[in-house]
XYZ file of C-alpha atoms in Angstrom:
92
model
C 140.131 20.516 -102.408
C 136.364 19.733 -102.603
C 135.579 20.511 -106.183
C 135.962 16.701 -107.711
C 136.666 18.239 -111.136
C 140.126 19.283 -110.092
C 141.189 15.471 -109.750
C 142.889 14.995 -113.110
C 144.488 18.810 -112.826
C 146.038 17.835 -109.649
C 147.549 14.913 -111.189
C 148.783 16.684 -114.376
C 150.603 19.102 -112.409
C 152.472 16.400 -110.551
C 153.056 14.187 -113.386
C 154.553 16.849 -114.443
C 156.591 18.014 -111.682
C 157.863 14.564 -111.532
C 158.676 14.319 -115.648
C 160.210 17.777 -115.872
C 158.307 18.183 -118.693
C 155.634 21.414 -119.187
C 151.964 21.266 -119.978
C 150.903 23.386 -122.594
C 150.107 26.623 -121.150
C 147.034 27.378 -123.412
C 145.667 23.929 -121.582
C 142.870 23.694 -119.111
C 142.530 20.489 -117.287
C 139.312 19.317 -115.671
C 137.688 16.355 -114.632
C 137.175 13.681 -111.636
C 139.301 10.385 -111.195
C 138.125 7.025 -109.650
C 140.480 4.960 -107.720
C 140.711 2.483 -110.436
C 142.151 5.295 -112.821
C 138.931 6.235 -114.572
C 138.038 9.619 -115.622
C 134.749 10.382 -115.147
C 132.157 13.048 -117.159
C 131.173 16.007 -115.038
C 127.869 18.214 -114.620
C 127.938 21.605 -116.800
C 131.138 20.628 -118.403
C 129.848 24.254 -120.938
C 130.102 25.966 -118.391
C 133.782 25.088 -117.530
C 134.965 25.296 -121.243
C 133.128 28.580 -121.864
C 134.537 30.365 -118.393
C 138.193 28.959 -119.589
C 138.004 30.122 -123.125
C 137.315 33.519 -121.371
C 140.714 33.382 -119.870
C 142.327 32.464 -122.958
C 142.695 28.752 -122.960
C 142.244 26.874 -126.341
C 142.921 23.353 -125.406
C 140.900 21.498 -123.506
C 141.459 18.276 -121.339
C 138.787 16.260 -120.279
C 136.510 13.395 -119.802
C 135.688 11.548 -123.048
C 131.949 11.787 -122.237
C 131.525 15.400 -121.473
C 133.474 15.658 -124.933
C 130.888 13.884 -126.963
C 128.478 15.728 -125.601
C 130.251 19.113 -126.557
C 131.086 18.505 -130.625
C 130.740 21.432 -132.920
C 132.381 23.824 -130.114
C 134.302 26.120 -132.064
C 137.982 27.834 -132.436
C 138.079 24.898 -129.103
C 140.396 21.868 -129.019
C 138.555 19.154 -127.115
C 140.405 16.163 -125.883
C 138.432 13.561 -124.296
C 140.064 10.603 -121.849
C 138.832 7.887 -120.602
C 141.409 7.125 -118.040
C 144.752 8.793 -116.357
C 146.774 6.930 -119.146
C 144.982 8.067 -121.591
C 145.365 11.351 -120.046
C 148.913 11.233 -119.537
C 149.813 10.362 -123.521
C 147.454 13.592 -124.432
C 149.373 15.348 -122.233
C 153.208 14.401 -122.646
């Protein structure tokens, strides 16, 4: 994949392979990951949320930053990370 802003999607989808354990299915994942575990903000994270509400999502997973930037987006559930453990406890 080229697109850095699949990172942390690719790792919630094996975290949870490897837990057995669903992600919400009304959950949209996005954002990139350093090799130290960081999560870092993205450019036009708007455009992202505004292209996945179209397809139904309500929750939203993503770097803290790009969340800060976005408050007072409504009917939305923004969850902001800073890092893959962070991340991880949002999502299980």
């Amino acid at each position: 994949m080229e697109e850095p802003a699949a990172d942390l999607g690719m790792i919630a989808a094996i975290a949870s392979n490897f837990k057995d354990k669903l992600i919400d299915p009304e959950m949209v994942v996005f954002g990139e990951v350093g090799l130290g575990g960081e999560v870092r903000g993205l450019a036009s994270p708007r455009v992202r949320v505004k292209e996945a509400a179209r397809l139904g999502f309500k929750r939203y997973l993503l770097p803290k930053q790009n969340q800060e930037k976005m408050k007072g987006s409504k009917g939305i559930e923004l969850i902001g990370v800073r890092t893959i453990q962070e991340a991880m406890k949002a999502l299980f």
